[in-house]
Tab-separated table of C-alpha atoms in Angstrom:
chain	number	residue	atom	x	y	z
A	1	MET	CA	93.838	108.326	102.996
A	2	THR	CA	95.272	111.131	105.051
A	3	VAL	CA	97.494	114.140	104.661
A	4	THR	CA	100.765	113.232	106.294
A	5	SER	CA	102.225	116.595	107.151
A	6	ALA	CA	101.988	116.399	110.892
A	7	PRO	CA	102.762	118.613	113.836
A	8	THR	CA	104.805	118.409	116.983
A	9	GLY	CA	105.507	121.025	119.574
A	10	LYS	CA	104.778	122.019	123.124
A	11	PRO	CA	101.770	120.445	124.803
A	12	GLY	CA	98.575	122.175	123.777
A	13	THR	CA	100.126	123.939	120.806
A	14	ALA	CA	99.789	123.189	117.128
A	15	PRO	CA	102.852	121.109	116.141
A	16	THR	CA	105.031	122.216	113.254
A	17	ARG	CA	107.219	119.260	112.171
A	18	HIS	CA	106.567	117.891	108.692
A	19	PHE	CA	107.607	114.424	107.561
A	20	VAL	CA	108.392	115.527	104.024
A	21	VAL	CA	109.478	112.144	102.666
A	22	LEU	CA	106.255	110.602	103.979
A	23	ASP	CA	104.459	113.395	102.113
A	24	GLY	CA	106.165	112.258	98.922
A	25	LEU	CA	105.354	108.603	99.546
A	26	ARG	CA	101.700	109.454	100.007
A	27	GLY	CA	101.742	111.246	96.653
A	28	ILE	CA	103.283	108.219	94.946
A	29	ALA	CA	100.608	105.992	96.472
A	30	ALA	CA	97.813	108.314	95.279
A	31	ILE	CA	99.214	108.332	91.742
A	32	ALA	CA	99.396	104.516	91.836
A	33	VAL	CA	95.682	104.318	92.700
A	34	MET	CA	94.839	106.763	89.915
A	35	ALA	CA	96.941	104.745	87.455
A	36	LEU	CA	95.143	101.554	88.494
A	37	HIS	CA	91.749	103.096	87.837
A	38	LEU	CA	92.985	104.442	84.491
A	39	LYS	CA	93.675	100.831	83.394
A	40	VAL	CA	97.459	100.917	83.698
A	41	LYS	CA	97.255	97.145	83.162
A	42	PHE	CA	97.060	97.847	79.434
A	43	VAL	CA	100.385	99.699	79.598
A	44	LEU	CA	102.156	97.277	81.951
A	45	GLY	CA	100.650	94.135	80.482
A	46	TYR	CA	99.318	93.038	83.879
A	47	ARG	CA	97.162	94.296	86.733
A	48	PRO	CA	99.391	95.740	89.483
A	49	GLU	CA	99.040	95.672	93.263
A	50	ALA	CA	98.252	99.400	93.390
A	51	GLY	CA	95.240	98.686	95.595
A	52	LEU	CA	97.741	98.167	98.421
A	53	ALA	CA	98.281	101.927	98.337
A	54	VAL	CA	95.086	102.279	100.371
A	55	ASP	CA	96.524	100.066	103.127
A	56	PHE	CA	99.615	102.273	103.060
A	57	PHE	CA	97.332	105.300	103.501
A	58	PHE	CA	95.748	103.718	106.586
A	59	LEU	CA	99.195	103.142	108.126
A	60	LEU	CA	100.184	106.735	107.412
A	61	SER	CA	96.939	107.974	108.912
A	62	GLY	CA	97.599	106.186	112.180
A	63	PHE	CA	101.186	107.441	112.291
A	64	VAL	CA	100.174	111.032	111.646
A	65	ILE	CA	97.200	111.060	113.998
A	66	ALA	CA	99.503	109.733	116.719
A	67	HIS	CA	102.031	112.434	115.914
A	68	ALA	CA	99.534	115.264	115.810
A	69	TYR	CA	96.931	114.358	118.419
A	70	TRP	CA	97.483	111.130	120.349
A	71	ALA	CA	99.119	112.604	123.449
A	72	ARG	CA	96.491	115.328	123.720
A	73	LEU	CA	93.655	112.833	123.237
A	74	ALA	CA	95.111	110.308	125.685
A	75	GLU	CA	95.669	112.993	128.326
A	76	ARG	CA	92.240	114.545	127.664
A	77	ARG	CA	93.781	117.854	126.595
A	78	MET	CA	91.731	117.559	123.397
A	79	SER	CA	88.109	116.451	123.468
A	80	LEU	CA	86.615	113.958	121.043
A	81	GLY	CA	84.298	116.689	119.734
A	82	THR	CA	87.203	118.985	118.951
A	83	PHE	CA	89.037	116.184	117.194
A	84	VAL	CA	85.983	115.397	115.062
A	85	VAL	CA	85.669	119.055	114.061
A	86	VAL	CA	89.373	119.237	113.133
A	87	ARG	CA	89.252	116.098	110.995
A	88	LEU	CA	86.079	117.108	109.179
A	89	ALA	CA	87.454	120.601	108.565
A	90	ARG	CA	90.493	119.013	106.962
A	91	LEU	CA	88.844	116.308	104.850
A	92	TYR	CA	85.259	117.331	104.131
A	93	PRO	CA	85.799	120.210	101.650
A	94	MET	CA	87.559	117.993	99.102
A	95	MET	CA	85.193	115.084	99.773
A	96	LEU	CA	82.289	117.447	99.108
A	97	LEU	CA	83.796	118.533	95.792
A	98	GLY	CA	84.570	114.941	94.764
A	99	ASN	CA	81.009	113.816	95.464
A	100	LEU	CA	79.479	116.796	93.659
A	101	ILE	CA	81.645	116.156	90.577
A	102	GLY	CA	80.523	112.531	90.712
A	103	ALA	CA	76.892	113.618	90.899
A	104	VAL	CA	77.309	115.912	87.885
A	105	TYR	CA	78.951	113.104	85.900
A	106	PHE	CA	76.160	110.612	86.582
A	107	LEU	CA	73.468	113.185	85.762
A	108	THR	CA	75.069	114.191	82.466
A	109	LEU	CA	77.088	111.251	81.134
A	110	GLY	CA	76.498	108.378	83.543
A	111	GLY	CA	72.920	107.567	82.582
A	112	LYS	CA	71.435	107.857	86.096
A	113	THR	CA	68.138	109.507	86.976
A	114	VAL	CA	67.777	112.575	89.156
A	115	THR	CA	66.156	110.438	91.851
A	116	GLN	CA	69.011	107.946	91.852
A	117	VAL	CA	71.670	110.642	92.007
A	118	ALA	CA	69.797	112.657	94.656
A	119	GLY	CA	69.487	109.626	96.923
A	120	ALA	CA	73.149	108.715	96.491
A	121	THR	CA	74.172	112.336	97.127
A	122	VAL	CA	72.319	112.505	100.448
A	123	PHE	CA	74.184	109.468	101.758
A	124	ALA	CA	77.506	110.618	100.277
A	125	LEU	CA	77.334	114.071	101.853
A	126	ALA	CA	76.435	112.467	105.188
A	127	LEU	CA	79.546	110.246	104.842
A	128	VAL	CA	77.347	107.152	105.131
A	129	PRO	CA	77.563	104.115	102.793
A	130	LEU	CA	74.492	103.753	100.582
A	131	PRO	CA	72.573	100.617	101.684
A	132	ARG	CA	72.313	98.038	98.906
A	133	LEU	CA	70.017	95.446	100.444
A	134	ALA	CA	68.548	94.353	97.106
A	135	ASP	CA	72.014	93.881	95.568
A	136	PRO	CA	74.742	93.538	98.231
A	137	THR	CA	77.437	93.369	95.546
A	138	ALA	CA	76.629	96.899	94.331
A	139	SER	CA	78.748	99.883	95.321
A	140	ALA	CA	77.916	101.588	98.607
A	141	TYR	CA	79.755	104.678	97.272
A	142	PRO	CA	78.251	105.106	93.782
A	143	LEU	CA	79.208	108.750	93.255
A	144	ASN	CA	82.893	108.309	94.051
A	145	GLY	CA	84.238	104.856	94.824
A	146	ALA	CA	87.468	106.214	96.315
A	147	PHE	CA	85.524	107.450	99.325
A	148	TRP	CA	85.062	103.978	100.784
A	149	SER	CA	88.554	104.310	102.280
A	150	LEU	CA	88.047	107.881	103.486
A	151	THR	CA	84.801	106.909	105.198
A	152	HIS	CA	86.449	104.016	107.026
A	153	GLU	CA	89.468	106.181	107.807
A	154	LEU	CA	87.234	108.700	109.546
A	155	VAL	CA	85.440	105.930	111.439
A	156	THR	CA	88.744	104.519	112.708
A	157	ASN	CA	89.989	108.038	113.495
A	158	PHE	CA	86.968	108.773	115.650
A	159	LEU	CA	86.947	105.328	117.295
A	160	LEU	CA	90.593	105.513	118.343
A	161	ALA	CA	90.191	109.117	119.468
A	162	ALA	CA	87.327	108.025	121.730
A	163	LEU	CA	89.405	105.123	123.093
A	164	ALA	CA	92.652	107.092	123.441
A	165	PRO	CA	92.328	107.836	127.193
A	166	TRP	CA	91.625	104.154	127.886
A	167	LEU	CA	94.374	102.936	125.527
A	168	GLY	CA	96.953	105.236	127.096
A	169	ARG	CA	98.445	102.349	129.053
A	170	SER	CA	100.854	100.364	126.881
A	171	TRP	CA	99.479	96.904	127.686
A	172	ARG	CA	95.958	97.936	126.684
A	173	PHE	CA	97.187	99.428	123.447
A	174	ILE	CA	99.277	96.354	122.607
A	175	ALA	CA	96.285	94.109	123.313
A	176	PHE	CA	94.075	96.245	121.058
A	177	LEU	CA	96.725	96.165	118.317
A	178	ALA	CA	96.987	92.389	118.572
A	179	ILE	CA	93.217	91.965	118.318
A	180	SER	CA	93.144	94.288	115.292
A	181	VAL	CA	95.910	92.351	113.521
A	182	VAL	CA	94.201	89.027	114.232
A	183	ALA	CA	91.004	90.452	112.740
A	184	LEU	CA	92.928	91.536	109.632
A	185	ILE	CA	94.414	88.050	109.292
A	186	ALA	CA	90.893	86.630	109.540
A	187	VAL	CA	89.799	88.998	106.758
A	188	ALA	CA	92.717	87.766	104.658
A	189	GLN	CA	91.832	84.128	105.294
A	190	ALA	CA	88.265	84.894	104.206
A	191	GLY	CA	89.670	86.171	100.916
A	192	ARG	CA	88.439	89.723	101.542
A	193	LEU	CA	91.724	91.592	101.912
A	194	ASP	CA	90.689	93.554	98.830
A	195	ALA	CA	87.314	94.596	100.305
A	196	THR	CA	86.425	98.052	99.016
A	197	ILE	CA	83.139	99.475	97.739
A	198	ALA	CA	80.602	96.614	97.751
A	199	TRP	CA	77.871	96.894	100.380
A	200	GLN	CA	78.489	93.307	101.471
A	201	ASP	CA	82.181	94.068	102.077
A	202	GLN	CA	81.818	97.011	104.442
A	203	ALA	CA	82.471	95.019	107.642
A	204	TYR	CA	85.616	93.553	106.065
A	205	ALA	CA	86.630	97.017	104.849
A	206	PHE	CA	86.367	98.355	108.402
A	207	PHE	CA	88.858	95.798	109.718
A	208	ARG	CA	91.047	96.364	106.672
A	209	ALA	CA	91.276	99.993	107.786
A	210	LEU	CA	91.450	99.417	111.544
A	211	ALA	CA	94.524	97.191	111.829
A	212	PRO	CA	96.885	99.351	109.701
A	213	PHE	CA	95.634	102.499	111.446
A	214	VAL	CA	96.367	101.087	114.924
A	215	LEU	CA	99.693	99.764	113.655
A	216	GLY	CA	100.533	103.262	112.394
A	217	ILE	CA	99.957	104.663	115.880
A	218	PHE	CA	102.239	101.946	117.234
A	219	LEU	CA	104.952	102.845	114.707
A	220	TYR	CA	104.974	106.423	115.904
A	221	ARG	CA	105.305	105.262	119.498
A	222	LEU	CA	108.252	103.077	118.463
A	223	LEU	CA	110.353	106.032	117.360
A	224	PRO	CA	113.009	106.781	120.014
A	225	ALA	CA	112.615	110.499	119.388
A	226	HIS	CA	110.062	112.257	117.232
A	227	THR	CA	112.649	114.229	115.345
A	228	ALA	CA	114.493	113.757	112.099
A	229	SER	CA	117.758	111.852	112.103
A	230	THR	CA	120.770	114.105	112.377
A	231	GLY	CA	123.248	111.501	111.178
A	232	GLY	CA	124.679	111.516	107.677
A	233	SER	CA	124.667	114.192	105.023
A	234	VAL	CA	121.681	115.781	103.350
A	235	LEU	CA	122.567	113.977	100.123
A	236	THR	CA	122.676	110.659	101.949
A	237	GLY	CA	119.229	111.331	103.376
A	238	THR	CA	117.978	112.299	99.919
A	239	GLY	CA	119.389	109.115	98.427
A	240	ILE	CA	117.717	106.986	101.074
A	241	GLY	CA	114.463	108.845	100.463
A	242	VAL	CA	114.643	108.064	96.741
A	243	LEU	CA	115.366	104.396	97.454
A	244	VAL	CA	112.423	104.186	99.839
A	245	ALA	CA	110.164	105.824	97.244
A	246	LEU	CA	111.341	103.371	94.585
A	247	ALA	CA	110.724	100.459	96.959
A	248	LEU	CA	107.146	101.612	97.561
A	249	ALA	CA	106.545	102.132	93.846
A	250	ALA	CA	107.982	98.678	93.078
A	251	VAL	CA	105.518	97.059	95.494
A	252	LEU	CA	102.526	99.020	94.202
A	253	PHE	CA	103.308	98.236	90.560
A	254	MET	CA	104.272	94.578	90.935
A	255	PRO	CA	101.882	91.944	89.541
A	256	ILE	CA	99.047	90.708	91.756
A	257	GLN	CA	100.462	88.544	94.539
A	258	PRO	CA	99.066	85.793	96.791
A	259	THR	CA	97.193	86.934	99.890
A	260	TRP	CA	100.042	86.149	102.292
A	261	VAL	CA	102.451	88.341	100.289
A	262	ARG	CA	99.976	91.229	100.361
A	263	LEU	CA	99.457	90.743	104.091
A	264	GLY	CA	103.227	90.781	104.603
A	265	ALA	CA	103.470	94.071	102.726
A	266	VAL	CA	100.865	95.649	105.015
A	267	LEU	CA	102.208	94.294	108.307
A	268	VAL	CA	105.969	94.243	107.653
A	269	LEU	CA	107.231	96.034	104.544
A	270	PHE	CA	105.100	99.180	104.688
A	271	PRO	CA	105.809	99.737	108.415
A	272	ALA	CA	109.541	99.438	107.688
A	273	ILE	CA	109.248	101.993	104.873
A	274	ILE	CA	107.411	104.428	107.142
A	275	LEU	CA	109.908	104.079	109.990
A	276	ILE	CA	112.840	104.698	107.639
A	277	ALA	CA	111.196	107.650	105.902
A	278	ALA	CA	110.131	109.227	109.200
A	279	ARG	CA	113.765	109.442	110.328
A	280	LEU	CA	115.047	111.234	107.233
A	281	PRO	CA	115.960	114.950	107.280
A	282	GLU	CA	113.291	117.483	106.445
A	283	GLN	CA	115.498	119.581	104.178
A	284	GLY	CA	117.181	118.465	100.978
A	285	PRO	CA	117.224	118.961	97.210
A	286	LEU	CA	113.935	117.057	96.785
A	287	THR	CA	112.026	118.741	99.612
A	288	ALA	CA	109.899	120.838	97.261
A	289	LEU	CA	108.974	117.755	95.227
A	290	TRP	CA	108.043	115.739	98.335
A	291	ARG	CA	105.911	118.604	99.619
A	292	TRP	CA	104.095	119.026	96.300
A	293	LEU	CA	103.398	115.303	96.029
A	294	GLY	CA	102.025	115.322	99.555
A	295	ALA	CA	99.884	118.410	99.002
A	296	VAL	CA	98.371	117.184	95.736
A	297	SER	CA	97.809	113.587	96.860
A	298	PHE	CA	94.454	114.175	98.534
A	299	PRO	CA	92.945	116.117	95.611
A	300	VAL	CA	94.244	113.404	93.258
A	301	TYR	CA	92.635	110.679	95.325
A	302	ALA	CA	89.385	112.526	95.996
A	303	LEU	CA	88.727	113.807	92.483
A	304	HIS	CA	90.136	111.319	89.991
A	305	VAL	CA	87.349	108.694	89.977
A	306	PRO	CA	84.614	110.777	88.237
A	307	PHE	CA	87.131	111.889	85.608
A	308	VAL	CA	88.239	108.283	85.095
A	309	PHE	CA	84.577	107.383	84.470
A	310	ALA	CA	84.353	110.134	81.860
A	311	LEU	CA	87.645	109.185	80.168
A	312	ASP	CA	87.145	105.434	80.204
A	313	PRO	CA	84.945	105.042	77.078
A	314	TRP	CA	87.630	106.408	74.760
A	315	LEU	CA	90.864	105.884	76.727
A	316	THR	CA	90.456	102.179	77.484
A	317	PRO	CA	90.004	101.060	73.847
A	318	ILE	CA	93.134	102.965	72.848
A	319	LEU	CA	95.193	101.454	75.646
A	320	ALA	CA	93.753	97.984	75.027
A	321	ARG	CA	94.937	98.023	71.416
A	322	HIS	CA	98.519	98.606	72.603
A	323	ALA	CA	98.924	101.412	70.121
A	324	PRO	CA	102.499	102.735	69.871
A	325	TYR	CA	101.464	105.961	71.540
A	326	ALA	CA	99.372	104.333	74.316
A	327	THR	CA	102.035	104.784	76.993
A	328	ALA	CA	102.629	108.415	76.022
A	329	LEU	CA	98.888	109.073	76.066
A	330	PHE	CA	98.583	107.415	79.464
A	331	VAL	CA	101.361	109.606	80.903
A	332	LEU	CA	99.745	112.684	79.370
A	333	VAL	CA	96.407	111.883	81.027
A	334	ILE	CA	98.150	111.346	84.382
A	335	ALA	CA	99.908	114.704	84.007
A	336	ALA	CA	96.632	116.447	83.119
A	337	LEU	CA	94.860	115.007	86.175
A	338	LEU	CA	97.787	116.036	88.391
A	339	ALA	CA	97.503	119.575	87.020
A	340	LEU	CA	93.753	119.560	87.650
A	341	ALA	CA	94.301	118.327	91.208
A	342	THR	CA	96.863	121.080	91.793
A	343	LEU	CA	94.373	123.706	90.620
A	344	ALA	CA	91.688	122.272	92.897
A	345	LEU	CA	94.138	122.403	95.792
A	346	ARG	CA	95.208	126.007	95.220
A	347	LEU	CA	91.900	127.532	94.118
A	348	TYR	CA	89.441	125.610	96.290
A	349	ASP	CA	90.770	123.349	99.038
A	350	GLU	CA	93.371	125.632	100.600
A	351	PRO	CA	91.175	128.796	100.575
A	352	VAL	CA	88.216	126.895	102.052
A	353	ARG	CA	90.353	125.344	104.788
A	354	ARG	CA	91.873	128.741	105.633
A	355	TRP	CA	88.356	130.139	105.979
A	356	LEU	CA	87.293	127.216	108.179
A	357	LYS	CA	90.387	127.727	110.303
A	358	ARG	CA	89.522	131.363	110.891
A	359	VAL	CA	85.942	130.463	111.780
A	360	LEU	CA	86.942	127.699	114.180
A	361	VAL	CA	89.633	129.736	115.889
A	362	ARG	CA	87.269	132.681	116.206
A	363	ARG	CA	84.757	130.430	117.906
A	364	ASN	CA	87.531	128.962	120.014
A	365	ALA	CA	86.506	125.486	118.821
A	366	VAL	CA	90.085	124.472	118.125
A	367	GLN	CA	93.514	126.065	118.159
A	368	ALA	CA	93.864	125.375	114.433
A	369	PRO	CA	93.040	122.512	112.110
A	370	ALA	CA	96.358	120.717	111.774
A	371	ARG	CA	97.490	119.538	108.324
A	372	THR	CA	96.758	115.884	108.916
């Protein structure tokens, strides 16, 4: 996933525009993933399509990277090295914390040896999938399964950044997009559209990330002007934002669908949601809520898996029995994890990123790590 607050501005300057409704949508998607891992199926009575939230993240990532960096990368006003530094400065602190919490869990409650955890930690901190040659079905991200998507997001980020000068011409970009979509369709036909953590699925997972990311870049280039819509009232924009959020939530919490329906959501419905949300006004009565959801989404996504592991032995049996208070307990756990993610954001992630920003600017490595 990515952080969708993205910049615009004069060439060579750090952009300042924030797509606040997209921020909110990203938060909803992160909560859907957390709910899926917390066995929301016992509350709903079925397993939902919340895994599609990750595909939505990939689309958002492409849109935001295009908004924040594409022109500078394509025109060689930002080097690939600088882009890599900016992305790692933005994502690595919370990924580091999520992996370390996972390591502590497996050492204390997860029944793994020090050698096993140490080996997994080395690969995790290097942002490299753990090879599972003896058992290809095992997780390549044993400390924190959510990081399969972040790893592939970074790979696609860096690949497209390297290709940006060559893809600057529209026909080349369209051709690359078409190839990426065809590859995603092939993944779907192979029955691997849900490829995630297994070692044997990593090639499929790469193409699952690549096509939505490239499509997200294309969506940004489709916008006639990279500014919020000025038509209609603030309340109208707020109402549309709520409807778009409800539409996304409805898709993520619907029962599991056939592959072609899921593919349609990724290639048609989610792009439409992003294009609508990107044109909505920045200011409105729900702006603070959208911003909070966007800010907390990455900590939620990066940190929730180890806590889900710890909660699962006692939470799942309660939910499975459909006790009268199961739904209330489930909501309470969600609220507690959101509070924990907010604390991690305020007390760790934001201070660390501010420090990194000062260091990088002092060394003239970048102008400033953008919130992407």
